[in-house]
Short mmCIF file of C-alpha atoms in Angstrom, two decimals:
data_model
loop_
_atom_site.label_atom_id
_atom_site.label_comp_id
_atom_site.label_asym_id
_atom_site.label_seq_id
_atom_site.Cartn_x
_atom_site.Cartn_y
_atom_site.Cartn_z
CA UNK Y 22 -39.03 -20.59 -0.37
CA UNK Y 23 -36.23 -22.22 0.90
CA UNK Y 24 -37.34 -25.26 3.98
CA UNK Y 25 -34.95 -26.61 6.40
CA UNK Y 26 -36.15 -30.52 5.49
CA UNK Y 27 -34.16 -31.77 8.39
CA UNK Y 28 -36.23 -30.24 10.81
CA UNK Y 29 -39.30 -30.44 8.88
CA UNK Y 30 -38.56 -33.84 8.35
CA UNK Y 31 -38.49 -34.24 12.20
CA UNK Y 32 -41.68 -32.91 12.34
CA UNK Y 33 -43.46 -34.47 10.03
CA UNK Y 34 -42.60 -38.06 11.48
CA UNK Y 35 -43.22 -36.74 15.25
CA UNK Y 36 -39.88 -36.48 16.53
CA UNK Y 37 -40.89 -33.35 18.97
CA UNK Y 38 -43.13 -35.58 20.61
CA UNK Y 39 -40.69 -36.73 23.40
CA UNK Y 40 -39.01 -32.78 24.10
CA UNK Y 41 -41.51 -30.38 22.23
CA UNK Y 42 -45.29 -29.25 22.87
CA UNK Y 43 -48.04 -31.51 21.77
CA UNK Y 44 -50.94 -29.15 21.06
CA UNK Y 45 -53.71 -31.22 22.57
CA UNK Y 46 -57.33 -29.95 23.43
CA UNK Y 47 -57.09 -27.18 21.22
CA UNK Y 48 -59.43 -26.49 18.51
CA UNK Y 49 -57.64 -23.70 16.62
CA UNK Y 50 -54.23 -22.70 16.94
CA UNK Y 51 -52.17 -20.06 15.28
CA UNK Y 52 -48.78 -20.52 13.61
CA UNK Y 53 -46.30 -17.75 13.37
CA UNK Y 54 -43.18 -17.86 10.99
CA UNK Y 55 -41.10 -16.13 13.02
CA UNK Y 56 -40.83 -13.16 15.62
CA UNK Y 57 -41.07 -10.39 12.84
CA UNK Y 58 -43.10 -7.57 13.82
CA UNK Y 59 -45.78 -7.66 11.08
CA UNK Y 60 -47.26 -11.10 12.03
CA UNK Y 61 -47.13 -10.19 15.59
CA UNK Y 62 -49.54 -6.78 14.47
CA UNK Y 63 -51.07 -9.45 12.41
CA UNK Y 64 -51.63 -11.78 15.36
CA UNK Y 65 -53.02 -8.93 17.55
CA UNK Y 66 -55.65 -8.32 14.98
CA UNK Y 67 -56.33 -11.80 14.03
CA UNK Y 68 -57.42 -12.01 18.36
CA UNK Y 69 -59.50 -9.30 17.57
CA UNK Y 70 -61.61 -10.72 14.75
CA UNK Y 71 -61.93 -14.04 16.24
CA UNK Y 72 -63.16 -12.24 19.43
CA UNK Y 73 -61.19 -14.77 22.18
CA UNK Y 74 -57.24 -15.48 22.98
CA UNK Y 75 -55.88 -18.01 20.92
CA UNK Y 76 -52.90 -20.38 21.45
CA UNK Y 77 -50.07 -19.56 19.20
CA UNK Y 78 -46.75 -20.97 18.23
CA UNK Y 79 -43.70 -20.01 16.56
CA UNK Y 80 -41.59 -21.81 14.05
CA UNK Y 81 -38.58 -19.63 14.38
CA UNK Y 82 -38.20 -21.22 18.38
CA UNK Y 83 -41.34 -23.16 19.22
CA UNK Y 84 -40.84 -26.94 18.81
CA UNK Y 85 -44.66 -28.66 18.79
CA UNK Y 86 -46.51 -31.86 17.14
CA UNK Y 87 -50.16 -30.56 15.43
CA UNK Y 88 -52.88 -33.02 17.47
CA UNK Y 89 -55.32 -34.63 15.52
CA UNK Y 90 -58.33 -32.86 17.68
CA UNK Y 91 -57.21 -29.75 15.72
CA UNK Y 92 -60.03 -28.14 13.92
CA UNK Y 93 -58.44 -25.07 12.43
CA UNK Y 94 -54.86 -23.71 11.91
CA UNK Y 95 -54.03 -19.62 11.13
CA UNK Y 96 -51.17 -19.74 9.52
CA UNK Y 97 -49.02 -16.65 9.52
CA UNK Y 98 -46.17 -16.20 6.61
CA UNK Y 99 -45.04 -18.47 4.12
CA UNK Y 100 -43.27 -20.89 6.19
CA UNK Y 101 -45.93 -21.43 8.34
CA UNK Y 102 -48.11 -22.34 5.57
CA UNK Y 103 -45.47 -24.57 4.25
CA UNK Y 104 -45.53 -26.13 7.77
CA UNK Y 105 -46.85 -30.36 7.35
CA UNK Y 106 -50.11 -29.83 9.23
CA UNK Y 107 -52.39 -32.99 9.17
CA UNK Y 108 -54.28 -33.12 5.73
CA UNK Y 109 -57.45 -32.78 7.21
CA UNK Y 110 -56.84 -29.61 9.78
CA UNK Y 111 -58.49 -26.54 8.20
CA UNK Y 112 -56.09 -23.99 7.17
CA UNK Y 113 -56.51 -20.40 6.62
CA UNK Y 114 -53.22 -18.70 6.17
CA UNK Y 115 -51.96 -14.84 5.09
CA UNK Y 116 -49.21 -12.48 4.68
CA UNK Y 117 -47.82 -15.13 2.56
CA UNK Y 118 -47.49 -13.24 -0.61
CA UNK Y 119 -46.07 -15.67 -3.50
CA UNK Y 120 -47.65 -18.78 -1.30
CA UNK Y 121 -50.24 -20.71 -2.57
CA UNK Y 122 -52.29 -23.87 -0.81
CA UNK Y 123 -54.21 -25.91 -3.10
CA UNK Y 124 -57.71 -27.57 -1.61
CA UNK Y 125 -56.78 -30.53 -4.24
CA UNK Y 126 -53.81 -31.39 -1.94
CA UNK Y 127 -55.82 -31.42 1.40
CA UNK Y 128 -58.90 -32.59 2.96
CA UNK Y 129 -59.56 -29.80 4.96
CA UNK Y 130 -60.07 -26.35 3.59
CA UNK Y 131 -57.63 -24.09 2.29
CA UNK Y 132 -58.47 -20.71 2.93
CA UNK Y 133 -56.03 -16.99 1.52
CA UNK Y 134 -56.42 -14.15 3.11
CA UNK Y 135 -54.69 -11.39 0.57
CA UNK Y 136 -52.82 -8.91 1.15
CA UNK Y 137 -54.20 -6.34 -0.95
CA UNK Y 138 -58.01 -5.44 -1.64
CA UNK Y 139 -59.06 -6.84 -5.23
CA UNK Y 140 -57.52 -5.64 -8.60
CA UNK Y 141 -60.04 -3.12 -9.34
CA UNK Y 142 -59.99 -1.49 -6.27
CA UNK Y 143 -56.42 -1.35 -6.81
CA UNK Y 144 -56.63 -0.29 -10.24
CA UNK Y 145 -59.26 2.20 -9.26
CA UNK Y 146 -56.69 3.63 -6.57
CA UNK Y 147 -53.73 4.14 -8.87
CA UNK Y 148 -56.24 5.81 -11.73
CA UNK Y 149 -57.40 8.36 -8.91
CA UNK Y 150 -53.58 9.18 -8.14
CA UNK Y 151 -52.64 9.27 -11.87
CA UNK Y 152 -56.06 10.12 -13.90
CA UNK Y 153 -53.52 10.11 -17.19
CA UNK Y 154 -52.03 6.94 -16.61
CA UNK Y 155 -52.99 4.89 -19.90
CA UNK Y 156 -50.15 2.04 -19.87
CA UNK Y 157 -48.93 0.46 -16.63
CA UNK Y 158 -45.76 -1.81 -16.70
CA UNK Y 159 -46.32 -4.86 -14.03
CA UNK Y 160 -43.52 -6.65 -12.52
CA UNK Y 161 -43.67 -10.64 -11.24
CA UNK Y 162 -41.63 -13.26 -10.79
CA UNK Y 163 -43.54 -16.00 -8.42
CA UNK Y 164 -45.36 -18.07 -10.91
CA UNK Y 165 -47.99 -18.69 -8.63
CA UNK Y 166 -49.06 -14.77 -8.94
CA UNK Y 167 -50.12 -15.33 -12.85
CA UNK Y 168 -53.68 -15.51 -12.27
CA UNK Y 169 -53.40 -12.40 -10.35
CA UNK Y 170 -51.12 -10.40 -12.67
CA UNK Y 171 -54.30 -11.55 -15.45
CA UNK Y 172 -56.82 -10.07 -12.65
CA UNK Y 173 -55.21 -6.65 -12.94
CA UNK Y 174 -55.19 -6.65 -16.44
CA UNK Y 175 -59.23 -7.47 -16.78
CA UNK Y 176 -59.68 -4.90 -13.86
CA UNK Y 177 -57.29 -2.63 -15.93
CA UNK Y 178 -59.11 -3.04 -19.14
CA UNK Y 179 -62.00 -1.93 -17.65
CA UNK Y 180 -60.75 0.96 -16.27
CA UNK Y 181 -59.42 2.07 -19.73
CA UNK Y 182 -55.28 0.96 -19.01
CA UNK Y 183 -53.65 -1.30 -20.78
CA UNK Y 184 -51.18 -3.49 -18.60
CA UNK Y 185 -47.88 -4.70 -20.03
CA UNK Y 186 -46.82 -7.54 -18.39
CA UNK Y 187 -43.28 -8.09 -17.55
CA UNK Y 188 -42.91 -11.47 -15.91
CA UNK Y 189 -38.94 -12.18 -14.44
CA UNK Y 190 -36.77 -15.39 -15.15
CA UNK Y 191 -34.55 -13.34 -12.47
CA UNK Y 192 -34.64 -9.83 -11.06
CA UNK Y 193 -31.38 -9.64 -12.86
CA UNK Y 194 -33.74 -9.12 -15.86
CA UNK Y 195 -34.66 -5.92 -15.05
CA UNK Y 196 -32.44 -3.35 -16.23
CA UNK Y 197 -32.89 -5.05 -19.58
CA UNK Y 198 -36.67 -4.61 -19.42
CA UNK Y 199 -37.11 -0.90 -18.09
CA UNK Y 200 -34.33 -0.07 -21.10
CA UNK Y 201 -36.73 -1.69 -23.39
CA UNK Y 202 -40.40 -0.15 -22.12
CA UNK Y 203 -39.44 3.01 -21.04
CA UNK Y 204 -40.98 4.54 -23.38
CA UNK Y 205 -43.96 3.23 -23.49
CA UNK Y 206 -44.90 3.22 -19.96
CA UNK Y 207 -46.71 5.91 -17.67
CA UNK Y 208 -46.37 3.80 -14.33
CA UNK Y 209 -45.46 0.90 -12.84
CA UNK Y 210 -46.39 -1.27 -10.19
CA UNK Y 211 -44.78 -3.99 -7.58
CA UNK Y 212 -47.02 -7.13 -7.59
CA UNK Y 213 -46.61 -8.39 -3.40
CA UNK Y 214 -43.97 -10.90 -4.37
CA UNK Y 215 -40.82 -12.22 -2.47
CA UNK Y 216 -39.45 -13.52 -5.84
CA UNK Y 217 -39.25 -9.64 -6.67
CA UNK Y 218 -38.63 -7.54 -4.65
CA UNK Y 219 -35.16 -6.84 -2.51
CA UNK Y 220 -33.12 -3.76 -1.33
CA UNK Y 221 -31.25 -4.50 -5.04
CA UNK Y 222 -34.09 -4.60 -7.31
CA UNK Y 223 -35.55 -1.76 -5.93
CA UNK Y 224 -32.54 -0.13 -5.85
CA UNK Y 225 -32.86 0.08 -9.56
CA UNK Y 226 -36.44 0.21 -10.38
CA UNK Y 227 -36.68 3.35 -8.01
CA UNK Y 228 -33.67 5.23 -9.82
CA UNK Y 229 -34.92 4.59 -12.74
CA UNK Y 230 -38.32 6.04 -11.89
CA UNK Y 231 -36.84 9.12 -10.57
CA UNK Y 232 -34.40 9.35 -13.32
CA UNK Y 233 -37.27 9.04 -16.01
CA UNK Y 234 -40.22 10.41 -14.16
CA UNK Y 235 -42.22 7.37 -14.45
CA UNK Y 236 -44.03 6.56 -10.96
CA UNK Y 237 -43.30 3.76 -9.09
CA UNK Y 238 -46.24 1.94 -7.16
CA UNK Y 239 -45.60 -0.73 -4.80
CA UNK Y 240 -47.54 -2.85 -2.09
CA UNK Y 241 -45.96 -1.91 0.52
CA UNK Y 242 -45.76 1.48 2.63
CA UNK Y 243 -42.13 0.49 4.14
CA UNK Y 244 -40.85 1.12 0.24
CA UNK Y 245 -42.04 4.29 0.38
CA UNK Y 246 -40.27 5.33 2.38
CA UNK Y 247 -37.42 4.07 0.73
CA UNK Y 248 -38.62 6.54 -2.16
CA UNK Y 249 -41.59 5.00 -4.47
CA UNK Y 250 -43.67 7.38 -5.46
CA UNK Y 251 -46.77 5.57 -3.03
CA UNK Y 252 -48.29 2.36 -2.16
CA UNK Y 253 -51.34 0.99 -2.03
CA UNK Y 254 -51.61 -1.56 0.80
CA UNK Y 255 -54.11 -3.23 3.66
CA UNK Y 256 -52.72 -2.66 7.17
CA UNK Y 257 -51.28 -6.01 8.36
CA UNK Y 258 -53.16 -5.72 11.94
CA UNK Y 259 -56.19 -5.38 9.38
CA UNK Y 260 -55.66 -8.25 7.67
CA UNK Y 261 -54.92 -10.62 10.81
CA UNK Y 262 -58.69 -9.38 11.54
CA UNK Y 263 -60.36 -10.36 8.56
CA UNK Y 264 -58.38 -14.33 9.42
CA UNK Y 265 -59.90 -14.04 12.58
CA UNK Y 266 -63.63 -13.26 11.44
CA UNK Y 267 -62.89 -16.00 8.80
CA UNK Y 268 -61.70 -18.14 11.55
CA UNK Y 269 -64.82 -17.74 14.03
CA UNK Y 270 -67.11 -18.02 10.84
CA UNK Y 271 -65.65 -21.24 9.80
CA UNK Y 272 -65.73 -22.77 12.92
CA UNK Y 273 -69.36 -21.89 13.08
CA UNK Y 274 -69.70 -23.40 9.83
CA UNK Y 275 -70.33 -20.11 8.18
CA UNK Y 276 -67.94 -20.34 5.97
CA UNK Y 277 -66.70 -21.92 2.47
CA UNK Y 278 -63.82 -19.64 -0.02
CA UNK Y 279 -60.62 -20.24 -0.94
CA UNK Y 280 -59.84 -16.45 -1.09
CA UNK Y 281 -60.75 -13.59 1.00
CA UNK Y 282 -60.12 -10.10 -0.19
CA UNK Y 283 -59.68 -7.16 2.36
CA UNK Y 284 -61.70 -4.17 1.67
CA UNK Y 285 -59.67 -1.38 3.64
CA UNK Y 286 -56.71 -0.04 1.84
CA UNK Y 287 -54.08 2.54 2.75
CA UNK Y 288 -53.13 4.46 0.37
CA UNK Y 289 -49.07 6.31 1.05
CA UNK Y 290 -47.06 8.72 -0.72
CA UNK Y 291 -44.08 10.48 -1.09
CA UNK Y 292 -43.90 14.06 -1.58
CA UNK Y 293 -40.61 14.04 -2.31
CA UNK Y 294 -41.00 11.59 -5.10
CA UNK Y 295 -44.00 13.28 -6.15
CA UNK Y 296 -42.38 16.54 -6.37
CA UNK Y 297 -39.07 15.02 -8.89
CA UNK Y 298 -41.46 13.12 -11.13
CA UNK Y 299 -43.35 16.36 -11.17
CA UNK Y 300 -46.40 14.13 -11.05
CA UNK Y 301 -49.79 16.00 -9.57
CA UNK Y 302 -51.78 14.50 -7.20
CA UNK Y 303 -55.73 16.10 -6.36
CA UNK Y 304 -56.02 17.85 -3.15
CA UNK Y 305 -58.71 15.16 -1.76
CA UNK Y 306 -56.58 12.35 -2.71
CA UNK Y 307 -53.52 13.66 -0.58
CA UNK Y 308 -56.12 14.70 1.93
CA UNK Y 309 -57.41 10.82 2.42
CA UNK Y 310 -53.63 9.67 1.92
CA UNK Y 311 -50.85 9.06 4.64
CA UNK Y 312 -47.83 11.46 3.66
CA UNK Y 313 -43.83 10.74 3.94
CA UNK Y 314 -40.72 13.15 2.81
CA UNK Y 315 -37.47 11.22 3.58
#
């Protein structure tokens, strides 16, 4: 992830403290990485956990100082959780896929909300879309996602599907690698990771899905649309509410992870892409599923 140090620099030292906000008086704020529309769902839903309004700010125009009497920061995207909050502020953070705070580099807690419901409910998911699916290609770049790319392949394991692991120097890699698996593969899926995943790359992993009838799974409903065969995701209103719950418990002193899994999941697919791979999806699954044909 790529930081503006001049301005984080600025930060960091106090500069903002003579024409920014100081955020005084406030036990928990929330930090948004910019005006996207996902962490503003997020937001909504993260007001709704913790049950009260919360003071937020944005990095993408907001200029503020973090005040020592903060207890507790929400941290919304990647840049916001790259933001220099004061070592010992609580943090939880989410919809930072590819992001990854470390406890050992803090003295206040560290605390992930994921994006995506734990491997085996994931894995679980794709078997009941694709009973026959036996080998499933994964694709990764972030190194930080390597202990979750060796979570699916336990929860895989289990589940009777063996997971071949392709992890990316470069997305530039990937023609290379679908020429050399294709054949050995009955699916594949996205991991959630910025590294990955752009209008190019999945330019290429979805024709070659449609071109060699091998589904494509992703974690995200938006590429769908865009023609994978379906995702598998956690709403991101959803997942601002499980931050907020974590939030209020925390506060309360309720609460000690440094992960937090959501349970709901969202499962989206395209008929369309359904209908060229010639896969066949069970009547209760597409039942239960939201359903796009671009």
């Amino acid at each position: 992830m790529i930081i503006r140090s001049a301005i984080f620099f600025a930060m960091a030292i106090g500069f903002w403290v003579n024409f920014g906000v100081i955020c005084s008086g406030h036990e928990i704020i929330a930090v948004l990485s910019s005006d996207l529309g996902p962490y503003h769902e997020a937001f909504e839903g993260f007001q709704e956990g913790f049950g009260q309004s919360v003071r937020s700010y944005n990095l993408s125009g907001d200029k503020f100082k973090i005040d020592n009497d903060t207890k507790l920061v929400v941290a919304f995207g990647g840049k916001a959780v790259l933001f220099p909050y004061p070592e010992h502020t609580n943090l939880i953070f989410c919809l930072a896929p590819g992001t990854e705070v470390s406890s050992k580099d803090r003295i206040g807690l560290s605390i992930a909300v994921r994006m995506l419901p734990a491997e085996n409910a994931i894995v679980l998911k794709l078997k009941e879309i694709q009973p026959s699916m036996k080998k499933l290609a994964i694709f990764w770049v972030s190194n930080s996602l390597e202990s979750r790319v060796e979570k699916m392949r336990q929860a895989a394991l289990s589940a009777g599907v063996e997971v071949i692991s392709e992890k990316l120097n470069k997305t530039e890699e990937i023609p290379d690698r679908l020429r050399s698996i294709y054949s050995l593969i009955d699916a594949i899926w996205l991991m959630p990771d910025p590294l990955l995943i752009s209008s190019q790359s999945f330019k290429v992993l979805k024709e070659f899905s449609w071109s060699n009838k091998v589904p494509l799974y992703t974690p995200s409903s938006g590429l769908v649309e865009q023609g994978a065969t379906a995702s598998i995701a956690t709403p991101f209103h959803e997942i601002g509410r499980i931050a907020g719950v974590a939030a209020h418990q925390l506060l309360n002193g309720g609460l000690n992870l440094s992960e937090i899994y959501p349970e709901k999941m969202q499962v989206t697919i395209n008929i369309k892409a359904v209908n060229t791979l010639g896969l066949k999806i069970s009547e209760n699954v597409l039942q239960k599923s939201e359903k796009v044909s671009p």
